[in-house]
PDB file of C-alpha atoms in Angstrom:
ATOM      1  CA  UNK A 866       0.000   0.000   0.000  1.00  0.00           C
ATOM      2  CA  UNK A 867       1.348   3.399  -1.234  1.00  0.00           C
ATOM      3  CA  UNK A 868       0.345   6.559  -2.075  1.00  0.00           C
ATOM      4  CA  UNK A 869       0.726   5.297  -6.280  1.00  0.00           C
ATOM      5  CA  UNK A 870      -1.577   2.890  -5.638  1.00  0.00           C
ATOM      6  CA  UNK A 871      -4.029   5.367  -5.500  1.00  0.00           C
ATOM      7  CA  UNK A 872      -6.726   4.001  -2.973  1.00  0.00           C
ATOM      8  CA  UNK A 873      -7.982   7.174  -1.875  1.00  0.00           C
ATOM      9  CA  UNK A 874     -10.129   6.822  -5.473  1.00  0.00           C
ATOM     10  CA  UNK A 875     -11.719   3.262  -4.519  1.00  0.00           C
ATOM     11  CA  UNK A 876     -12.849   4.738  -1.077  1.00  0.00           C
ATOM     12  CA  UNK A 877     -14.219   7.858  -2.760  1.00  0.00           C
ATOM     13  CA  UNK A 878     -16.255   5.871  -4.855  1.00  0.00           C
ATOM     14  CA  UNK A 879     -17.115   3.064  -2.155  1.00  0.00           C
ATOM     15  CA  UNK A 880     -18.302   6.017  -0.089  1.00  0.00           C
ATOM     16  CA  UNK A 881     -22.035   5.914  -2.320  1.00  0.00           C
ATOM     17  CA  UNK A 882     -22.104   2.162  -2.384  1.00  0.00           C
ATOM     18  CA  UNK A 883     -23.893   1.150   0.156  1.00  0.00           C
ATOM     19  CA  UNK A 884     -23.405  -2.684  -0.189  1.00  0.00           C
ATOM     20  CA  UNK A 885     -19.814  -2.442  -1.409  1.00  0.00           C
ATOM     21  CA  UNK A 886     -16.631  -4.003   0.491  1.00  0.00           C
ATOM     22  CA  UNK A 887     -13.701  -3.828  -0.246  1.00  0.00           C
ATOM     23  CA  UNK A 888     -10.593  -6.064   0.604  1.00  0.00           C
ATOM     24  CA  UNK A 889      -6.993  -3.901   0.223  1.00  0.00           C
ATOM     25  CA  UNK A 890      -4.408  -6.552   0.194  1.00  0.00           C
ATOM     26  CA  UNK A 891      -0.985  -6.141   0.936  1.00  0.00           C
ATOM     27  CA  UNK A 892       0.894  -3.943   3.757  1.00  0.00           C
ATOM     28  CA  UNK A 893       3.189  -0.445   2.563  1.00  0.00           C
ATOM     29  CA  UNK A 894       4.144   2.879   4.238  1.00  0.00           C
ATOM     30  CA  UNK A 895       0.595   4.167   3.431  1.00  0.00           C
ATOM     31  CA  UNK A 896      -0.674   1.520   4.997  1.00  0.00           C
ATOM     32  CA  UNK A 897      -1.690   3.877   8.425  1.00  0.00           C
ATOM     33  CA  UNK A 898      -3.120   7.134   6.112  1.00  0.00           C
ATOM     34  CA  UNK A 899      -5.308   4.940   4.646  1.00  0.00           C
ATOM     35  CA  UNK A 900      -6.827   3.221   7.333  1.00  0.00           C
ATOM     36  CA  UNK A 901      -7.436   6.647   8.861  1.00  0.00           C
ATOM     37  CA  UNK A 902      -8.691   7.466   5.509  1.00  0.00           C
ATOM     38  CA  UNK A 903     -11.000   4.913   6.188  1.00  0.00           C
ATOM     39  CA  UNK A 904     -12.238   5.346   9.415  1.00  0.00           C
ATOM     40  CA  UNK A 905     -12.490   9.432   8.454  1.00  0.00           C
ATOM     41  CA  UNK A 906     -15.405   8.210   5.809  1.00  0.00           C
ATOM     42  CA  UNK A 907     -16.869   5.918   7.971  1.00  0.00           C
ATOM     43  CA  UNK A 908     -16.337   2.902   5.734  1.00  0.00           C
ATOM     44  CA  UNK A 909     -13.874   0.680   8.831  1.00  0.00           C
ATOM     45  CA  UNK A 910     -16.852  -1.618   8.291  1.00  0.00           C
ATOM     46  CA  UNK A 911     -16.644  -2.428   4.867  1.00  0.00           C
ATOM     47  CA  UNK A 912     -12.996  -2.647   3.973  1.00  0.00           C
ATOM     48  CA  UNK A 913     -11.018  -5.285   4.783  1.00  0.00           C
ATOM     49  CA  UNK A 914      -6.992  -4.761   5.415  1.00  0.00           C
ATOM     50  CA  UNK A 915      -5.069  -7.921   5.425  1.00  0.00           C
ATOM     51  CA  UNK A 916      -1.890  -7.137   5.354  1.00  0.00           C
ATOM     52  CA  UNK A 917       0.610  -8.724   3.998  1.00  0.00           C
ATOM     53  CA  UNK A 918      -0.569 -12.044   2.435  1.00  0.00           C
ATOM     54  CA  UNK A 919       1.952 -14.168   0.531  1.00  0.00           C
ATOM     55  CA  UNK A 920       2.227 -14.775  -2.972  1.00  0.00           C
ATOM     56  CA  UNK A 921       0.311 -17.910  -3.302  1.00  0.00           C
ATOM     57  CA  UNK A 922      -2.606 -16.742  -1.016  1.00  0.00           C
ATOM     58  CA  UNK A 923      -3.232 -13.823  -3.529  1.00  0.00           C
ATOM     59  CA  UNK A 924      -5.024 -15.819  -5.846  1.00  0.00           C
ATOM     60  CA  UNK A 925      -7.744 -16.974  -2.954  1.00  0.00           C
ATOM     61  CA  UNK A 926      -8.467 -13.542  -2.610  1.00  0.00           C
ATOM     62  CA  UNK A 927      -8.662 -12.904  -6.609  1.00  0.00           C
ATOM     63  CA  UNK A 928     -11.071 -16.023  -7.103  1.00  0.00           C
ATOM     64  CA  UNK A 929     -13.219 -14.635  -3.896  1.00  0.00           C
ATOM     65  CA  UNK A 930     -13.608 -10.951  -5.799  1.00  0.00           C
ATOM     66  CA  UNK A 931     -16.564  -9.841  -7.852  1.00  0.00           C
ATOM     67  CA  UNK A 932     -14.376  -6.908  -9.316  1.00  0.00           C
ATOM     68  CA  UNK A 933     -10.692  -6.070  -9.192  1.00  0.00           C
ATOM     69  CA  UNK A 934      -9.657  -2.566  -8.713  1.00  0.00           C
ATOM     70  CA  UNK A 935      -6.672  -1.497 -10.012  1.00  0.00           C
ATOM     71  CA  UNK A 936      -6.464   2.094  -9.260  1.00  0.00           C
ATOM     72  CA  UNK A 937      -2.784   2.679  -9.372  1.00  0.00           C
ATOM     73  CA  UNK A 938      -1.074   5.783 -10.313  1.00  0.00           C
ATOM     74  CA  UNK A 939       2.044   3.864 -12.310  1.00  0.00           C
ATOM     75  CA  UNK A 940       0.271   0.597 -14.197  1.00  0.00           C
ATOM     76  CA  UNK A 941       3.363  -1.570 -14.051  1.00  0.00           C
ATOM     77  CA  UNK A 942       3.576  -5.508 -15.118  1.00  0.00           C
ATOM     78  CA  UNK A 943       0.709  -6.952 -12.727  1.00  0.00           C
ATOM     79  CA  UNK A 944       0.066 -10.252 -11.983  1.00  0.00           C
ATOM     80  CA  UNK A 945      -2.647  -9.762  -9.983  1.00  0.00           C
ATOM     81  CA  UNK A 946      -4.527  -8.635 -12.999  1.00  0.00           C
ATOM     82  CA  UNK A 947      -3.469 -11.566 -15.267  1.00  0.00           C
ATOM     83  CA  UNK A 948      -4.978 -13.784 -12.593  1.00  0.00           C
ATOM     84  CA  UNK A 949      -8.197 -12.021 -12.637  1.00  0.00           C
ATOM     85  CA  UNK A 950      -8.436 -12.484 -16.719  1.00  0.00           C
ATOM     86  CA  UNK A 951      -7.577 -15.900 -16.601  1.00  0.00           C
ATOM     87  CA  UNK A 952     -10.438 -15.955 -13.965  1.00  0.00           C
ATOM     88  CA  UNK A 953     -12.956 -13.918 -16.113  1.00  0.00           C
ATOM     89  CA  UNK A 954     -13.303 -11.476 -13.309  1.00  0.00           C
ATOM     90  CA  UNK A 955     -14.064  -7.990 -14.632  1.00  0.00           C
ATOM     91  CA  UNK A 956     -11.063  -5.458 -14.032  1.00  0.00           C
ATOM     92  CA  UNK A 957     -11.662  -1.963 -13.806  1.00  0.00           C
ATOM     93  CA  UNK A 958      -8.042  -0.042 -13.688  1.00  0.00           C
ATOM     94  CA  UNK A 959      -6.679   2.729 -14.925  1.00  0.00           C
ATOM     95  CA  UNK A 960      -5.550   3.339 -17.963  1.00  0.00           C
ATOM     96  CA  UNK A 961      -1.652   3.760 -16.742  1.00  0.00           C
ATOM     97  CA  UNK A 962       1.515   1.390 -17.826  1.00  0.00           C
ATOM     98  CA  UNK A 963       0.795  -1.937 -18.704  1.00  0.00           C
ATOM     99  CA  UNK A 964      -3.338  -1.625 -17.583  1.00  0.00           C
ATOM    100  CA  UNK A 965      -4.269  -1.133 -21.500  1.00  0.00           C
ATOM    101  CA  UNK A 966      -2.422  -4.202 -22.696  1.00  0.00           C
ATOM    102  CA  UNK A 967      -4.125  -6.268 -20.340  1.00  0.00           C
ATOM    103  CA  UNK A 968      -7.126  -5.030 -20.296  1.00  0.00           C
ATOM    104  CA  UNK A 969      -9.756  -4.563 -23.488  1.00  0.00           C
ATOM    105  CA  UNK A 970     -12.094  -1.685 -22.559  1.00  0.00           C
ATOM    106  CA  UNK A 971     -15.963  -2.767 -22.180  1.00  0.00           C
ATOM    107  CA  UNK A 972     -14.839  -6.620 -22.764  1.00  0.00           C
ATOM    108  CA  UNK A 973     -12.861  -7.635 -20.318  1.00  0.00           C
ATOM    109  CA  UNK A 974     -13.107  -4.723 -18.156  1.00  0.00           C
ATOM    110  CA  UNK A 975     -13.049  -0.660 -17.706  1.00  0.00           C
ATOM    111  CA  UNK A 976     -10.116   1.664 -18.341  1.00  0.00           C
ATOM    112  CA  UNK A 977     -10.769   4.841 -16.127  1.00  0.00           C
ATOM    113  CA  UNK A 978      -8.463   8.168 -16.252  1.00  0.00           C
ATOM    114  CA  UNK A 979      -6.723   8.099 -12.766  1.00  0.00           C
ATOM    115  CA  UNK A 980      -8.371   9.846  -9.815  1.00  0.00           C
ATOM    116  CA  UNK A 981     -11.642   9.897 -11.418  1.00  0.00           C
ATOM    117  CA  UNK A 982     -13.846   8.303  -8.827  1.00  0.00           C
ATOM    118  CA  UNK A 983     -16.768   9.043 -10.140  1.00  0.00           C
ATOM    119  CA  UNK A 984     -16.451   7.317 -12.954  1.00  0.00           C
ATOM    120  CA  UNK A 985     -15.031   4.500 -10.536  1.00  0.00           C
ATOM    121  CA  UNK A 986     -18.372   4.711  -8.615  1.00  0.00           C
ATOM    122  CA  UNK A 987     -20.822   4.625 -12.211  1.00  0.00           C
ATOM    123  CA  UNK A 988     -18.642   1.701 -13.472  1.00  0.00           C
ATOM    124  CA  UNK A 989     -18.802  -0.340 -10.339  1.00  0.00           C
ATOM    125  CA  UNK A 990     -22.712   0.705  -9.544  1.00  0.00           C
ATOM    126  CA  UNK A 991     -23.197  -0.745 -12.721  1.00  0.00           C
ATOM    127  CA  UNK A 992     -21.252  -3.616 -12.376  1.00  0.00           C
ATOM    128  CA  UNK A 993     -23.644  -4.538  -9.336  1.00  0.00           C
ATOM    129  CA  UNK A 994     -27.190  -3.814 -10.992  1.00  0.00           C
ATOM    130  CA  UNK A 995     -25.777  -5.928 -13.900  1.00  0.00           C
ATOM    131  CA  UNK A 996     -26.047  -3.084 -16.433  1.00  0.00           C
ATOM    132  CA  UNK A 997     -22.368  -3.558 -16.918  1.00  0.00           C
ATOM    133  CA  UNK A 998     -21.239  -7.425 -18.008  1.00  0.00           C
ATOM    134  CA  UNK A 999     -17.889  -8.750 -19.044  1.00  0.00           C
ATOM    135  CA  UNK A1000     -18.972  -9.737 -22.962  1.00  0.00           C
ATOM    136  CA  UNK A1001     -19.275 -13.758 -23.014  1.00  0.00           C
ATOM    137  CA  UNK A1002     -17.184 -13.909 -25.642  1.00  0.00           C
ATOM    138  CA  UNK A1003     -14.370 -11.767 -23.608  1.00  0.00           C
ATOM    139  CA  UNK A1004     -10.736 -14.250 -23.524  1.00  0.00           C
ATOM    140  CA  UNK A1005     -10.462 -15.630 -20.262  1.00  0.00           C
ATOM    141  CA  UNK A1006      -6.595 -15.399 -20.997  1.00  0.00           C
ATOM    142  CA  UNK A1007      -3.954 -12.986 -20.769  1.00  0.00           C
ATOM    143  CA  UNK A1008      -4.260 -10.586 -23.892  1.00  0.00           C
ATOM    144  CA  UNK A1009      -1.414  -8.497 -23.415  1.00  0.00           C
ATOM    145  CA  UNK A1010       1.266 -11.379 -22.610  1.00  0.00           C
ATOM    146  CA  UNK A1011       2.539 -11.472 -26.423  1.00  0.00           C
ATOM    147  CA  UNK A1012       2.323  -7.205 -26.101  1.00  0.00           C
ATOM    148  CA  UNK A1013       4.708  -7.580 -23.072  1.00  0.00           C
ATOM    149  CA  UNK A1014       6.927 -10.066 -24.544  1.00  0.00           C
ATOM    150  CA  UNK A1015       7.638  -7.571 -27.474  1.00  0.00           C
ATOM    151  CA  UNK A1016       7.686  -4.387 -25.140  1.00  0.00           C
ATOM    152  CA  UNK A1017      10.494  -6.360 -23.440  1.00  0.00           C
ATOM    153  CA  UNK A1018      12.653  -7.316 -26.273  1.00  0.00           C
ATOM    154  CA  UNK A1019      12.107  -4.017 -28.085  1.00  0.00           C
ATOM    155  CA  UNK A1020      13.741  -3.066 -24.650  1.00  0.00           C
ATOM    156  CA  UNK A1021      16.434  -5.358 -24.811  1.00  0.00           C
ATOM    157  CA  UNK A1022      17.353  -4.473 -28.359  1.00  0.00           C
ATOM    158  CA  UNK A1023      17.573  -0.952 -27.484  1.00  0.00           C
ATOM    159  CA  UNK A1024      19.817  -2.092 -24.742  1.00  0.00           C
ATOM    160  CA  UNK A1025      22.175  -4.011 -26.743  1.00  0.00           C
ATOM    161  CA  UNK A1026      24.225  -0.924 -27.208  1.00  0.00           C
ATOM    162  CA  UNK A1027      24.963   0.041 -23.781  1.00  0.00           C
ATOM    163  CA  UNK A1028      26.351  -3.424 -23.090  1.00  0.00           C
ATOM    164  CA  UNK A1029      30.425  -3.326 -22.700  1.00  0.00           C
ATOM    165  CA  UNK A1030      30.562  -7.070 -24.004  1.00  0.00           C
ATOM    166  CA  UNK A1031      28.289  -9.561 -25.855  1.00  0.00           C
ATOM    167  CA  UNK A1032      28.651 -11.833 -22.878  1.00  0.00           C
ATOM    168  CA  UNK A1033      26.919  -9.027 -20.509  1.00  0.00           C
ATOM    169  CA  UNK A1034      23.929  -8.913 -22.975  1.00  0.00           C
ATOM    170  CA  UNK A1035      23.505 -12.496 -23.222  1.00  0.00           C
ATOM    171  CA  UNK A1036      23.608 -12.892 -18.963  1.00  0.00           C
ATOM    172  CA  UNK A1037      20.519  -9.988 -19.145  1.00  0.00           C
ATOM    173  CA  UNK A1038      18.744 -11.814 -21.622  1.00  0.00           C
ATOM    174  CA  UNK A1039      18.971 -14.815 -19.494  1.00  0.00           C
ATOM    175  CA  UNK A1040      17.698 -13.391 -16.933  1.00  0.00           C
ATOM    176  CA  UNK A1041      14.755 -11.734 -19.031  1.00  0.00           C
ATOM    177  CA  UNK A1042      13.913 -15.460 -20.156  1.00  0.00           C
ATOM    178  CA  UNK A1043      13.440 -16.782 -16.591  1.00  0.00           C
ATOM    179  CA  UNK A1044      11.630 -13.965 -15.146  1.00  0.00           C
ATOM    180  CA  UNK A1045       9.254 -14.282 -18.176  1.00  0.00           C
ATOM    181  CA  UNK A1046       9.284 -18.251 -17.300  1.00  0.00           C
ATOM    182  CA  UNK A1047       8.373 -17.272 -13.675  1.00  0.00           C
ATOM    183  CA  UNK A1048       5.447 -14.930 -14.572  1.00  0.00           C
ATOM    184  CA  UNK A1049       3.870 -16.962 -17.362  1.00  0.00           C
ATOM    185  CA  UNK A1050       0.067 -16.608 -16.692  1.00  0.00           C
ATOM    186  CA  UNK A1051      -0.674 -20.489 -16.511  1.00  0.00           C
ATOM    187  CA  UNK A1052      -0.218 -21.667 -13.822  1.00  0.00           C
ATOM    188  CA  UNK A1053       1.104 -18.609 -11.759  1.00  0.00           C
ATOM    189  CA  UNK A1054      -1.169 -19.343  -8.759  1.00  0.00           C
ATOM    190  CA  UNK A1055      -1.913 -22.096  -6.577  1.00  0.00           C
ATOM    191  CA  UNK A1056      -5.092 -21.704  -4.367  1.00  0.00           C
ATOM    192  CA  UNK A1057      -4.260 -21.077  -0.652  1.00  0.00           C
ATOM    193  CA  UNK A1058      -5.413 -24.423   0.790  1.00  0.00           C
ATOM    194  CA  UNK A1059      -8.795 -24.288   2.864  1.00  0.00           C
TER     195      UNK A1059
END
């Protein structure tokens, strides 16, 4: 939990949803302004904090969602957000970083501008009448892996020139492979046990 993380939006918009909660998970430095936040808006009862849940246990909390909220500030490489998609959970993030490659506006979720919760609150209210659905044809799979993949070795190529011997560029692209073996959407999560 940090201020880029932006969670000062979900709480503004959870404010006129009556029968919304909300789970933050995950500990940071903003950890303690937010739960003030919290209690200042009179939502302690609705929100959740779990603190700091391991890796594995993440995806419990993913399958157990209706919505994920991605309200961050800096949309960086998210695996949280792959899990969802794989899940067919709807996403609603903003449109920052990596949130457009993953998600397809209006079919697998919403793109919002950042710090707009009002749009936050219309997108979510309509998420619980039902007015808002995830299409049925929407991919239950990762859409923007193959973008990623690319983004990265555009990276690397651009790279190549800084490198003070082919050797050095060959160890980073090693490393590049396994991290991309490590986050490959199947199979990312296992359940926490019951």
């Amino acid at each position: 939990v940090t201020r880029t993380k932006n969670l000062d939006m979900i709480l503004g918009a959870l404010e006129n949803l009556p029968g919304a909660r909300l789970a933050v998970v995950g500990d940071g430095p903003d950890l303690e302004r937010v739960k003030a936040l919290t209690r200042e808006k009179r939502l302690e009862d609705r929100v959740l904090f779990t603190g700091k849940v391991p890796r594995h246990d993440v995806a419990g909390y993913v399958k157990e969602c209706d919505v994920l909220i991605l309200s961050s500030r800096i949309g960086r490489f998210n695996y949280v957000l792959m899990e969802a998609t794989n899940r067919g959970k709807p996403v609603v993030a903003t449109r920052d970083g990596f949130h457009p490659d993953f998600v397809e506006h209006a079919v697998t979720g919403w793109l919002l501008d950042n710090q707009d919760s009002i749009s936050l609150h219309e997108v979510l209210e309509g998420i619980s009448s039902g007015r808002l659905i995830l299409s049925p044809d929407a991919p239950r799979s990762v859409a923007g892996w193959e973008s990623m993949v690319a983004q990265i070795g555009e990276l690397l190529e651009s790279l190549a020139s800084l490198w003070v011997s082919p050797a050095q560029a060959v160890i980073v692209s090693f490393v590049v492979l396994i991290a991309t073996l490590m986050f490959r959407p199947t199979g990312l999560f296992v359940p926490p046990p019951k």
